[in-house]
Amino acid sequence: MEQTVNKPRCYKEKKLLLAYKLSMEQTFNTDIAYEFWAEWWPEDLQVFAENPAEWDRAFTWVQRYVETHDTTQIERSLYLKRHEQKRKLNKTYGKLGGRVVITKATLKNGKLARYLLMLDGQRRGGNFASLMDYGKKLQELQKTK
């Protein structure tokens, strides 16, 4: 029987934001990192409670990333990740005649990037995961027509 592992939404962006915050701290450990994650994204704690190894993998990745990159490199990685997400969203919504722009992309307090979808005269905002889910629903509706 195949077991599916749930991961938090926008996982890579969250790990990069945590790495950015921890790179500015003098010292950090798993407890400090977990406190930041719990404060910024409490909805993910359920996933980590069900699968503690997932938190261990996330923290190990963040720790290694902070050890091998300085703050400016991490900041650049976040910038590139967010623009990669924008390209993916534009690819998804371009087929439907829509366009996506980044509206907020601060690095404060673990805030995920916000995007604005403009499609058929309507506007919809959200983060990467919510807009991808919406795009999949729209594409399924297009296929059923």
mmCIF file of N, CA and C in Angstrom, residues 57-122:
data_model
loop_
_atom_site.group_PDB
_atom_site.id
_atom_site.type_symbol
_atom_site.label_atom_id
_atom_site.label_comp_id
_atom_site.label_asym_id
_atom_site.label_seq_id
_atom_site.Cartn_x
_atom_site.Cartn_y
_atom_site.Cartn_z
ATOM 1 N N ARG A 57 13.252 16.865 8.291
ATOM 2 C CA ARG A 57 13.779 17.114 6.943
ATOM 3 C C ARG A 57 13.805 18.611 6.637
ATOM 4 N N ALA A 58 12.731 19.305 7.009
ATOM 5 C CA ALA A 58 12.660 20.746 6.740
ATOM 6 C C ALA A 58 13.751 21.486 7.503
ATOM 7 N N PHE A 59 13.909 21.180 8.785
ATOM 8 C CA PHE A 59 14.914 21.880 9.583
ATOM 9 C C PHE A 59 16.325 21.565 9.091
ATOM 10 N N THR A 60 16.592 20.321 8.742
ATOM 11 C CA THR A 60 17.910 19.939 8.240
ATOM 12 C C THR A 60 18.224 20.715 6.958
ATOM 13 N N TRP A 61 17.231 20.825 6.062
ATOM 14 C CA TRP A 61 17.433 21.581 4.825
ATOM 15 C C TRP A 61 17.745 23.042 5.138
ATOM 16 N N VAL A 62 16.956 23.653 6.030
ATOM 17 C CA VAL A 62 17.150 25.058 6.393
ATOM 18 C C VAL A 62 18.520 25.257 7.033
ATOM 19 N N GLN A 63 18.885 24.373 7.942
ATOM 20 C CA GLN A 63 20.166 24.488 8.635
ATOM 21 C C GLN A 63 21.334 24.427 7.645
ATOM 22 N N ARG A 64 21.302 23.469 6.738
ATOM 23 C CA ARG A 64 22.376 23.355 5.748
ATOM 24 C C ARG A 64 22.401 24.569 4.826
ATOM 25 N N TYR A 65 21.213 25.048 4.467
ATOM 26 C CA TYR A 65 21.132 26.197 3.572
ATOM 27 C C TYR A 65 21.728 27.442 4.217
ATOM 28 N N VAL A 66 21.434 27.644 5.502
ATOM 29 C CA VAL A 66 21.967 28.801 6.223
ATOM 30 C C VAL A 66 23.485 28.676 6.382
ATOM 31 N N GLU A 67 23.975 27.469 6.595
ATOM 32 C CA GLU A 67 25.414 27.270 6.763
ATOM 33 C C GLU A 67 26.188 27.542 5.475
ATOM 34 N N THR A 68 25.571 27.284 4.323
ATOM 35 C CA THR A 68 26.289 27.406 3.055
ATOM 36 C C THR A 68 25.993 28.696 2.287
ATOM 37 N N HIS A 69 24.996 29.481 2.731
ATOM 38 C CA HIS A 69 24.635 30.716 2.025
ATOM 39 C C HIS A 69 24.575 31.877 3.013
ATOM 40 N N ASP A 70 24.955 33.046 2.543
ATOM 41 C CA ASP A 70 24.800 34.217 3.403
ATOM 42 C C ASP A 70 23.424 34.858 3.156
ATOM 43 N N THR A 71 23.109 35.889 3.910
ATOM 44 C CA THR A 71 21.779 36.496 3.870
ATOM 45 C C THR A 71 21.432 37.038 2.489
ATOM 46 N N THR A 72 22.388 37.647 1.818
ATOM 47 C CA THR A 72 22.085 38.211 0.493
ATOM 48 C C THR A 72 21.810 37.111 -0.530
ATOM 49 N N GLN A 73 22.496 35.981 -0.420
ATOM 50 C CA GLN A 73 22.233 34.860 -1.324
ATOM 51 C C GLN A 73 20.847 34.262 -1.064
ATOM 52 N N ILE A 74 20.458 34.180 0.206
ATOM 53 C CA ILE A 74 19.139 33.661 0.545
ATOM 54 C C ILE A 74 18.056 34.607 0.044
ATOM 55 N N GLU A 75 18.306 35.903 0.200
ATOM 56 C CA GLU A 75 17.364 36.913 -0.304
ATOM 57 C C GLU A 75 17.200 36.780 -1.818
ATOM 58 N N ARG A 76 18.289 36.574 -2.514
ATOM 59 C CA ARG A 76 18.245 36.388 -3.973
ATOM 60 C C ARG A 76 17.489 35.112 -4.343
ATOM 61 N N SER A 77 17.691 34.044 -3.580
ATOM 62 C CA SER A 77 16.974 32.790 -3.829
ATOM 63 C C SER A 77 15.470 32.979 -3.673
ATOM 64 N N LEU A 78 15.072 33.747 -2.651
ATOM 65 C CA LEU A 78 13.646 34.040 -2.463
ATOM 66 C C LEU A 78 13.093 34.830 -3.649
ATOM 67 N N TYR A 79 13.849 35.806 -4.102
ATOM 68 C CA TYR A 79 13.432 36.605 -5.259
ATOM 69 C C TYR A 79 13.225 35.703 -6.482
ATOM 70 N N LEU A 80 14.183 34.823 -6.740
ATOM 71 C CA LEU A 80 14.097 33.920 -7.884
ATOM 72 C C LEU A 80 12.939 32.940 -7.741
ATOM 73 N N LYS A 81 12.731 32.421 -6.531
ATOM 74 C CA LYS A 81 11.637 31.481 -6.292
ATOM 75 C C LYS A 81 10.289 32.135 -6.562
ATOM 76 N N ARG A 82 10.123 33.363 -6.110
ATOM 77 C CA ARG A 82 8.846 34.054 -6.303
ATOM 78 C C ARG A 82 8.597 34.359 -7.775
ATOM 79 N N HIS A 83 9.633 34.688 -8.509
ATOM 80 C CA HIS A 83 9.445 34.939 -9.936
ATOM 81 C C HIS A 83 9.219 33.634 -10.702
ATOM 82 N N GLU A 84 9.787 32.544 -10.225
ATOM 83 C CA GLU A 84 9.496 31.232 -10.807
ATOM 84 C C GLU A 84 8.020 30.889 -10.585
ATOM 85 N N GLN A 85 7.516 31.170 -9.393
ATOM 86 C CA GLN A 85 6.108 30.930 -9.106
ATOM 87 C C GLN A 85 5.223 31.791 -10.014
ATOM 88 N N LYS A 86 5.610 33.035 -10.214
ATOM 89 C CA LYS A 86 4.834 33.923 -11.091
ATOM 90 C C LYS A 86 4.806 33.373 -12.515
ATOM 91 N N ARG A 87 5.937 32.861 -13.002
ATOM 92 C CA ARG A 87 5.974 32.271 -14.346
ATOM 93 C C ARG A 87 5.049 31.071 -14.448
ATOM 94 N N LYS A 88 5.052 30.221 -13.410
ATOM 95 C CA LYS A 88 4.174 29.054 -13.421
ATOM 96 C C LYS A 88 2.704 29.470 -13.427
ATOM 97 N N LEU A 89 2.378 30.484 -12.618
ATOM 98 C CA LEU A 89 0.995 30.977 -12.594
ATOM 99 C C LEU A 89 0.605 31.567 -13.944
ATOM 100 N N ASN A 90 1.500 32.338 -14.550
ATOM 101 C CA ASN A 90 1.192 32.917 -15.864
ATOM 102 C C ASN A 90 1.063 31.847 -16.935
ATOM 103 N N LYS A 91 1.822 30.778 -16.806
ATOM 104 C CA LYS A 91 1.697 29.668 -17.751
ATOM 105 C C LYS A 91 0.329 29.005 -17.607
ATOM 106 N N THR A 92 -0.101 28.809 -16.360
ATOM 107 C CA THR A 92 -1.399 28.194 -16.098
ATOM 108 C C THR A 92 -2.542 29.076 -16.578
ATOM 109 N N TYR A 93 -2.502 30.346 -16.217
ATOM 110 C CA TYR A 93 -3.607 31.249 -16.547
ATOM 111 C C TYR A 93 -3.491 31.838 -17.944
ATOM 112 N N GLY A 94 -2.320 31.778 -18.549
ATOM 113 C CA GLY A 94 -2.167 32.260 -19.917
ATOM 114 C C GLY A 94 -3.004 31.456 -20.886
ATOM 115 N N LYS A 95 -3.160 30.167 -20.621
ATOM 116 C CA LYS A 95 -3.993 29.305 -21.457
ATOM 117 C C LYS A 95 -5.459 29.716 -21.386
ATOM 118 N N LEU A 96 -5.830 30.336 -20.284
ATOM 119 C CA LEU A 96 -7.215 30.763 -20.079
ATOM 120 C C LEU A 96 -7.417 32.243 -20.403
ATOM 121 N N GLY A 97 -6.359 32.933 -20.818
ATOM 122 C CA GLY A 97 -6.456 34.341 -21.160
ATOM 123 C C GLY A 97 -6.242 35.279 -19.987
ATOM 124 N N GLY A 98 -5.628 34.797 -18.922
ATOM 125 C CA GLY A 98 -5.401 35.610 -17.733
ATOM 126 C C GLY A 98 -3.955 36.041 -17.592
ATOM 127 N N ARG A 99 -3.738 36.876 -16.606
ATOM 128 C CA ARG A 99 -2.396 37.388 -16.314
ATOM 129 C C ARG A 99 -2.234 37.490 -14.811
ATOM 130 N N VAL A 100 -1.025 37.227 -14.307
ATOM 131 C CA VAL A 100 -0.733 37.277 -12.881
ATOM 132 C C VAL A 100 0.431 38.224 -12.636
ATOM 133 N N VAL A 101 0.310 39.054 -11.592
ATOM 134 C CA VAL A 101 1.394 39.939 -11.177
ATOM 135 C C VAL A 101 1.641 39.752 -9.683
ATOM 136 N N ILE A 102 2.858 40.045 -9.259
ATOM 137 C CA ILE A 102 3.192 39.996 -7.840
ATOM 138 C C ILE A 102 2.752 41.319 -7.224
ATOM 139 N N THR A 103 1.986 41.252 -6.131
ATOM 140 C CA THR A 103 1.539 42.477 -5.477
ATOM 141 C C THR A 103 2.328 42.763 -4.208
ATOM 142 N N LYS A 104 2.667 41.735 -3.443
ATOM 143 C CA LYS A 104 3.450 41.915 -2.222
ATOM 144 C C LYS A 104 4.484 40.810 -2.138
ATOM 145 N N ALA A 105 5.709 41.208 -1.860
ATOM 146 C CA ALA A 105 6.772 40.218 -1.751
ATOM 147 C C ALA A 105 7.782 40.657 -0.698
ATOM 148 N N THR A 106 7.288 41.015 0.480
ATOM 149 C CA THR A 106 8.201 41.441 1.544
ATOM 150 C C THR A 106 8.865 40.227 2.179
ATOM 151 N N LEU A 107 9.954 40.484 2.871
ATOM 152 C CA LEU A 107 10.671 39.419 3.557
ATOM 153 C C LEU A 107 10.462 39.490 5.062
ATOM 154 N N LYS A 108 9.506 40.312 5.512
ATOM 155 C CA LYS A 108 9.261 40.474 6.941
ATOM 156 C C LYS A 108 8.355 39.374 7.476
ATOM 157 N N ASN A 109 8.685 38.891 8.646
ATOM 158 C CA ASN A 109 7.804 38.024 9.433
ATOM 159 C C ASN A 109 7.211 36.855 8.668
ATOM 160 N N GLY A 110 7.963 36.279 7.766
ATOM 161 C CA GLY A 110 7.525 35.073 7.088
ATOM 162 C C GLY A 110 6.316 35.238 6.196
ATOM 163 N N LYS A 111 6.128 36.400 5.614
ATOM 164 C CA LYS A 111 4.974 36.640 4.757
ATOM 165 C C LYS A 111 5.219 36.013 3.384
ATOM 166 N N LEU A 112 4.262 35.184 2.950
ATOM 167 C CA LEU A 112 4.335 34.606 1.620
ATOM 168 C C LEU A 112 4.023 35.681 0.588
ATOM 169 N N ALA A 113 4.559 35.511 -0.598
ATOM 170 C CA ALA A 113 4.293 36.472 -1.670
ATOM 171 C C ALA A 113 2.810 36.418 -2.030
ATOM 172 N N ARG A 114 2.259 37.583 -2.354
ATOM 173 C CA ARG A 114 0.859 37.695 -2.777
ATOM 174 C C ARG A 114 0.832 38.011 -4.264
ATOM 175 N N TYR A 115 -0.099 37.376 -4.943
ATOM 176 C CA TYR A 115 -0.233 37.559 -6.386
ATOM 177 C C TYR A 115 -1.642 38.047 -6.698
ATOM 178 N N LEU A 116 -1.781 38.738 -7.819
ATOM 179 C CA LEU A 116 -3.068 39.213 -8.282
ATOM 180 C C LEU A 116 -3.338 38.605 -9.649
ATOM 181 N N LEU A 117 -4.459 37.904 -9.761
ATOM 182 C CA LEU A 117 -4.886 37.300 -11.022
ATOM 183 C C LEU A 117 -5.901 38.213 -11.683
ATOM 184 N N MET A 118 -5.669 38.520 -12.943
ATOM 185 C CA MET A 118 -6.622 39.299 -13.734
ATOM 186 C C MET A 118 -7.104 38.386 -14.856
ATOM 187 N N LEU A 119 -8.383 38.014 -14.801
ATOM 188 C CA LEU A 119 -8.944 37.053 -15.745
ATOM 189 C C LEU A 119 -10.376 37.444 -16.064
ATOM 190 N N ASP A 120 -10.663 37.691 -17.320
ATOM 191 C CA ASP A 120 -12.023 38.016 -17.780
ATOM 192 C C ASP A 120 -12.647 39.164 -16.995
ATOM 193 N N GLY A 121 -11.913 40.214 -16.769
ATOM 194 C CA GLY A 121 -12.452 41.377 -16.084
ATOM 195 C C GLY A 121 -12.581 41.236 -14.588
ATOM 196 N N GLN A 122 -12.269 40.103 -14.037
ATOM 197 C CA GLN A 122 -12.318 39.940 -12.590
ATOM 198 C C GLN A 122 -10.908 39.842 -12.035
#
